[in-house]
Amino acid sequence: MKKPATRATGFTLIELMIVIVLAAVLVMLAMPSFTGLMQRYRVSIAATKIGNLLRFARIEAMRTHQIVTVAQTGTPDTGCDTASDEMDWHCGVDVYVAKNDNGGTQGPTIKAIPTSSLDSVKVQIQAPAISYNTMGVGSTAQKTGGAGNFGASILMIYVWPTALGADPSVVTAPLVNTVCALGGGKVRVVPQYVAIGNPNLCTN
């Protein structure tokens, strides 16, 4: 008896091409969402690291009874140069013990955020540095100069994706984070832009 012919199973070339085209379309549709997700993740991680570094500096100042300052790194990775703008921290951040009572004159670095940890984000602060006194109270400061009035104000540090331009005020939340360094020493990370003239989000 002759056996019935068996039909080959599997995809035809046309069916396979249709599947590939549909997959490519779905990937293209998902890309903007994925890009935004990665940007939010990087911004959030960078802002959290900066906030934690400020908290560390405050605790260290109280523990050691010394002025401790947070400022732009003095040893950025090759190719990353922000020396002309001390309020641009995207090349890295250092914590160091100040050699005098007004927060200036950099001593040895005791903790740092390297350039690689701030990849693809911009970090802008309102003053070149933040110093903490022995009571854990913060102050704006110069990287190699004197500190301001301890506890006098709130200092904002803005973190946002490099790809979204140079102005954090036009970047929508949560693609911009604000690290609020409160005058009393506390630190808060807010997942949106906090205007300098309206810092209520930092304290609420």
mmCIF file of C-alpha atoms in Angstrom:
data_model
loop_
_atom_site.group_PDB
_atom_site.id
_atom_site.type_symbol
_atom_site.label_atom_id
_atom_site.label_comp_id
_atom_site.label_asym_id
_atom_site.label_seq_id
_atom_site.Cartn_x
_atom_site.Cartn_y
_atom_site.Cartn_z
ATOM 1 C CA MET A 1 0.000 0.000 0.000
ATOM 2 C CA LYS A 2 1.293 3.446 -0.934
ATOM 3 C CA LYS A 3 1.812 5.739 2.063
ATOM 4 C CA PRO A 4 0.066 9.140 1.896
ATOM 5 C CA ALA A 5 2.380 12.062 1.250
ATOM 6 C CA THR A 6 3.248 14.079 4.341
ATOM 7 C CA ARG A 7 3.059 17.863 4.175
ATOM 8 C CA ALA A 8 6.167 19.774 5.186
ATOM 9 C CA THR A 9 5.685 21.996 8.233
ATOM 10 C CA GLY A 10 7.302 25.320 9.054
ATOM 11 C CA PHE A 11 7.309 28.920 7.872
ATOM 12 C CA THR A 12 7.434 29.996 4.280
ATOM 13 C CA LEU A 13 9.874 32.729 3.286
ATOM 14 C CA ILE A 14 7.044 35.241 2.947
ATOM 15 C CA GLU A 15 5.688 34.426 6.411
ATOM 16 C CA LEU A 16 9.150 34.793 7.894
ATOM 17 C CA MET A 17 9.634 38.180 6.202
ATOM 18 C CA ILE A 18 6.282 39.393 7.544
ATOM 19 C CA VAL A 19 7.264 38.391 11.094
ATOM 20 C CA ILE A 20 10.605 40.197 10.776
ATOM 21 C CA VAL A 21 8.935 43.372 9.492
ATOM 22 C CA LEU A 22 6.362 43.340 12.304
ATOM 23 C CA ALA A 23 9.107 42.801 14.902
ATOM 24 C CA ALA A 24 11.099 45.722 13.478
ATOM 25 C CA VAL A 25 8.040 47.987 13.635
ATOM 26 C CA LEU A 26 7.387 47.027 17.249
ATOM 27 C CA VAL A 27 11.033 47.719 18.178
ATOM 28 C CA MET A 28 10.864 51.150 16.499
ATOM 29 C CA LEU A 29 7.676 51.984 18.394
ATOM 30 C CA ALA A 30 9.221 50.904 21.704
ATOM 31 C CA MET A 31 12.543 52.732 21.264
ATOM 32 C CA PRO A 32 11.413 56.219 22.424
ATOM 33 C CA SER A 33 9.851 54.719 25.540
ATOM 34 C CA PHE A 34 12.969 52.653 26.265
ATOM 35 C CA THR A 35 15.248 55.666 25.723
ATOM 36 C CA GLY A 36 13.177 57.745 28.136
ATOM 37 C CA LEU A 37 13.230 54.942 30.678
ATOM 38 C CA MET A 38 17.028 54.698 30.524
ATOM 39 C CA GLN A 39 17.388 58.480 30.820
ATOM 40 C CA ARG A 40 15.159 58.564 33.903
ATOM 41 C CA TYR A 41 17.125 55.688 35.437
ATOM 42 C CA ARG A 42 20.508 57.369 34.869
ATOM 43 C CA VAL A 43 19.283 60.711 36.217
ATOM 44 C CA SER A 44 17.747 59.102 39.292
ATOM 45 C CA ILE A 45 20.882 57.067 40.059
ATOM 46 C CA ALA A 46 23.188 60.083 39.590
ATOM 47 C CA ALA A 47 21.014 62.356 41.757
ATOM 48 C CA THR A 48 20.829 59.713 44.477
ATOM 49 C CA LYS A 49 24.622 59.299 44.461
ATOM 50 C CA ILE A 50 25.120 63.059 44.799
ATOM 51 C CA GLY A 51 22.572 63.247 47.612
ATOM 52 C CA ASN A 52 24.288 60.390 49.442
ATOM 53 C CA LEU A 53 27.682 62.054 48.963
ATOM 54 C CA LEU A 54 26.392 65.253 50.574
ATOM 55 C CA ARG A 55 24.982 63.265 53.501
ATOM 56 C CA PHE A 56 28.331 61.515 53.897
ATOM 57 C CA ALA A 57 30.166 64.866 53.913
ATOM 58 C CA ARG A 58 27.858 66.250 56.591
ATOM 59 C CA ILE A 59 28.263 63.206 58.838
ATOM 60 C CA GLU A 60 32.035 63.243 58.314
ATOM 61 C CA ALA A 61 32.224 66.919 59.303
ATOM 62 C CA MET A 62 30.395 66.211 62.567
ATOM 63 C CA ARG A 63 32.371 63.029 63.229
ATOM 64 C CA THR A 64 35.815 64.519 62.680
ATOM 65 C CA HIS A 65 35.067 68.062 63.913
ATOM 66 C CA GLN A 66 36.446 69.515 60.680
ATOM 67 C CA ILE A 67 35.105 71.548 57.773
ATOM 68 C CA VAL A 68 34.281 69.120 54.959
ATOM 69 C CA THR A 69 33.682 70.371 51.423
ATOM 70 C CA VAL A 70 31.992 68.865 48.363
ATOM 71 C CA ALA A 71 33.161 70.222 45.005
ATOM 72 C CA GLN A 72 33.932 69.459 41.391
ATOM 73 C CA THR A 73 36.511 66.700 41.037
ATOM 74 C CA GLY A 74 40.137 67.644 40.664
ATOM 75 C CA THR A 75 40.932 64.394 38.805
ATOM 76 C CA PRO A 76 38.404 63.925 35.963
ATOM 77 C CA ASP A 77 38.705 61.138 33.417
ATOM 78 C CA THR A 78 40.707 61.873 30.269
ATOM 79 C CA GLY A 79 38.649 63.919 27.822
ATOM 80 C CA CYS A 80 36.284 65.340 30.428
ATOM 81 C CA ASP A 81 37.174 68.932 31.259
ATOM 82 C CA THR A 82 35.060 71.321 33.303
ATOM 83 C CA ALA A 83 37.892 73.310 34.886
ATOM 84 C CA SER A 84 36.570 76.519 33.310
ATOM 85 C CA ASP A 85 33.210 76.153 35.111
ATOM 86 C CA GLU A 86 33.426 75.054 38.741
ATOM 87 C CA MET A 87 29.617 74.799 38.949
ATOM 88 C CA ASP A 88 29.559 72.024 36.323
ATOM 89 C CA TRP A 89 29.956 68.718 38.171
ATOM 90 C CA HIS A 90 29.339 66.189 35.387
ATOM 91 C CA CYS A 91 33.037 65.164 35.290
ATOM 92 C CA GLY A 92 32.874 63.954 38.893
ATOM 93 C CA VAL A 93 32.560 65.139 42.485
ATOM 94 C CA ASP A 94 35.055 65.061 45.374
ATOM 95 C CA VAL A 95 34.630 65.241 49.135
ATOM 96 C CA TYR A 96 37.631 66.629 50.989
ATOM 97 C CA VAL A 97 38.629 67.983 54.361
ATOM 98 C CA ALA A 98 39.205 71.731 54.132
ATOM 99 C CA LYS A 99 42.532 72.977 55.435
ATOM 100 C CA ASN A 100 41.075 76.087 57.029
ATOM 101 C CA ASP A 101 37.968 77.093 58.927
ATOM 102 C CA ASN A 102 36.171 78.809 56.057
ATOM 103 C CA GLY A 103 35.911 75.751 53.814
ATOM 104 C CA GLY A 104 38.619 76.641 51.306
ATOM 105 C CA THR A 105 42.044 75.203 50.485
ATOM 106 C CA GLN A 106 41.508 71.623 49.414
ATOM 107 C CA GLY A 107 42.870 68.851 51.596
ATOM 108 C CA PRO A 108 42.945 65.114 50.832
ATOM 109 C CA THR A 109 39.955 63.586 49.027
ATOM 110 C CA ILE A 110 38.097 61.183 51.294
ATOM 111 C CA LYS A 111 35.284 60.100 48.969
ATOM 112 C CA ALA A 112 34.361 60.729 45.337
ATOM 113 C CA ILE A 113 31.927 60.120 42.499
ATOM 114 C CA PRO A 114 34.008 59.319 39.386
ATOM 115 C CA THR A 115 33.310 60.623 35.891
ATOM 116 C CA SER A 116 32.019 57.214 34.790
ATOM 117 C CA SER A 117 29.204 57.327 37.364
ATOM 118 C CA LEU A 118 27.836 60.528 35.815
ATOM 119 C CA ASP A 119 27.950 59.325 32.227
ATOM 120 C CA SER A 120 25.266 60.821 29.932
ATOM 121 C CA VAL A 121 24.015 63.320 32.526
ATOM 122 C CA LYS A 122 24.650 66.984 33.226
ATOM 123 C CA VAL A 123 25.134 68.181 36.809
ATOM 124 C CA GLN A 124 24.823 71.876 37.565
ATOM 125 C CA ILE A 125 25.090 73.509 40.979
ATOM 126 C CA GLN A 126 24.403 77.108 42.023
ATOM 127 C CA ALA A 127 27.795 77.581 43.688
ATOM 128 C CA PRO A 128 31.229 76.040 43.146
ATOM 129 C CA ALA A 129 31.109 74.007 46.363
ATOM 130 C CA ILE A 130 29.206 73.084 49.518
ATOM 131 C CA SER A 131 30.914 73.023 52.905
ATOM 132 C CA TYR A 132 29.673 71.508 56.160
ATOM 133 C CA ASN A 133 30.840 72.772 59.525
ATOM 134 C CA THR A 134 31.372 70.738 62.684
ATOM 135 C CA MET A 135 27.673 71.068 63.554
ATOM 136 C CA GLY A 136 26.655 69.562 60.192
ATOM 137 C CA VAL A 137 25.286 72.837 58.897
ATOM 138 C CA GLY A 138 25.797 73.541 55.206
ATOM 139 C CA SER A 139 27.058 76.573 53.344
ATOM 140 C CA THR A 140 27.860 77.587 49.804
ATOM 141 C CA ALA A 141 31.591 77.856 49.259
ATOM 142 C CA GLN A 142 34.330 78.484 46.747
ATOM 143 C CA LYS A 143 36.376 75.472 45.687
ATOM 144 C CA THR A 144 39.541 77.097 46.988
ATOM 145 C CA GLY A 145 38.105 80.062 48.861
ATOM 146 C CA GLY A 146 35.865 80.945 51.754
ATOM 147 C CA ALA A 147 32.467 79.611 52.747
ATOM 148 C CA GLY A 148 29.333 81.709 52.984
ATOM 149 C CA ASN A 149 26.949 81.945 55.901
ATOM 150 C CA PHE A 150 26.353 78.468 57.275
ATOM 151 C CA GLY A 151 22.674 77.565 57.324
ATOM 152 C CA ALA A 152 21.652 80.640 55.377
ATOM 153 C CA SER A 153 20.011 79.153 52.283
ATOM 154 C CA ILE A 154 18.920 76.196 50.167
ATOM 155 C CA LEU A 155 21.301 75.147 47.430
ATOM 156 C CA MET A 156 20.013 73.387 44.300
ATOM 157 C CA ILE A 157 21.920 70.814 42.271
ATOM 158 C CA TYR A 158 20.251 69.912 38.971
ATOM 159 C CA VAL A 159 20.748 66.557 37.228
ATOM 160 C CA TRP A 160 19.330 65.866 33.746
ATOM 161 C CA PRO A 161 20.227 63.971 30.528
ATOM 162 C CA THR A 162 23.024 65.507 28.459
ATOM 163 C CA ALA A 163 20.983 64.875 25.300
ATOM 164 C CA LEU A 164 18.252 67.281 26.442
ATOM 165 C CA GLY A 165 20.298 70.457 26.235
ATOM 166 C CA ALA A 166 21.901 72.938 28.592
ATOM 167 C CA ASP A 167 18.842 74.318 30.423
ATOM 168 C CA PRO A 168 17.333 72.055 33.116
ATOM 169 C CA SER A 169 14.338 74.357 33.607
ATOM 170 C CA VAL A 170 12.810 73.261 30.291
ATOM 171 C CA VAL A 171 13.252 69.530 30.923
ATOM 172 C CA THR A 172 10.049 67.770 31.992
ATOM 173 C CA ALA A 173 9.822 65.690 35.172
ATOM 174 C CA PRO A 174 11.042 63.089 35.970
ATOM 175 C CA LEU A 175 13.820 63.564 33.400
ATOM 176 C CA VAL A 176 15.297 66.241 35.659
ATOM 177 C CA ASN A 177 16.034 65.747 39.365
ATOM 178 C CA THR A 178 16.866 68.456 41.894
ATOM 179 C CA VAL A 179 19.151 67.663 44.814
ATOM 180 C CA CYS A 180 18.233 70.143 47.546
ATOM 181 C CA ALA A 181 20.975 70.876 50.055
ATOM 182 C CA LEU A 182 19.085 72.571 52.872
ATOM 183 C CA GLY A 183 20.852 75.188 54.956
ATOM 184 C CA GLY A 184 20.407 73.167 58.130
ATOM 185 C CA GLY A 185 22.307 70.289 56.567
ATOM 186 C CA LYS A 186 19.552 67.958 55.417
ATOM 187 C CA VAL A 187 19.483 66.720 51.824
ATOM 188 C CA ARG A 188 16.455 65.889 49.700
ATOM 189 C CA VAL A 189 16.216 64.593 46.120
ATOM 190 C CA VAL A 190 13.133 65.865 44.254
ATOM 191 C CA PRO A 191 12.226 64.138 40.933
ATOM 192 C CA GLN A 192 11.533 67.387 39.069
ATOM 193 C CA TYR A 193 12.932 70.854 38.470
ATOM 194 C CA VAL A 194 12.724 73.086 41.547
ATOM 195 C CA ALA A 195 13.009 76.772 40.705
ATOM 196 C CA ILE A 196 15.485 78.814 42.717
ATOM 197 C CA GLY A 197 12.829 81.360 43.604
ATOM 198 C CA ASN A 198 10.274 78.746 44.683
ATOM 199 C CA PRO A 199 12.036 76.093 46.813
ATOM 200 C CA ASN A 200 8.906 74.850 48.599
ATOM 201 C CA LEU A 201 9.229 71.396 47.045
ATOM 202 C CA CYS A 202 12.537 71.015 48.847
ATOM 203 C CA THR A 203 11.018 71.513 52.279
ATOM 204 C CA ASN A 204 7.494 70.060 51.939
#
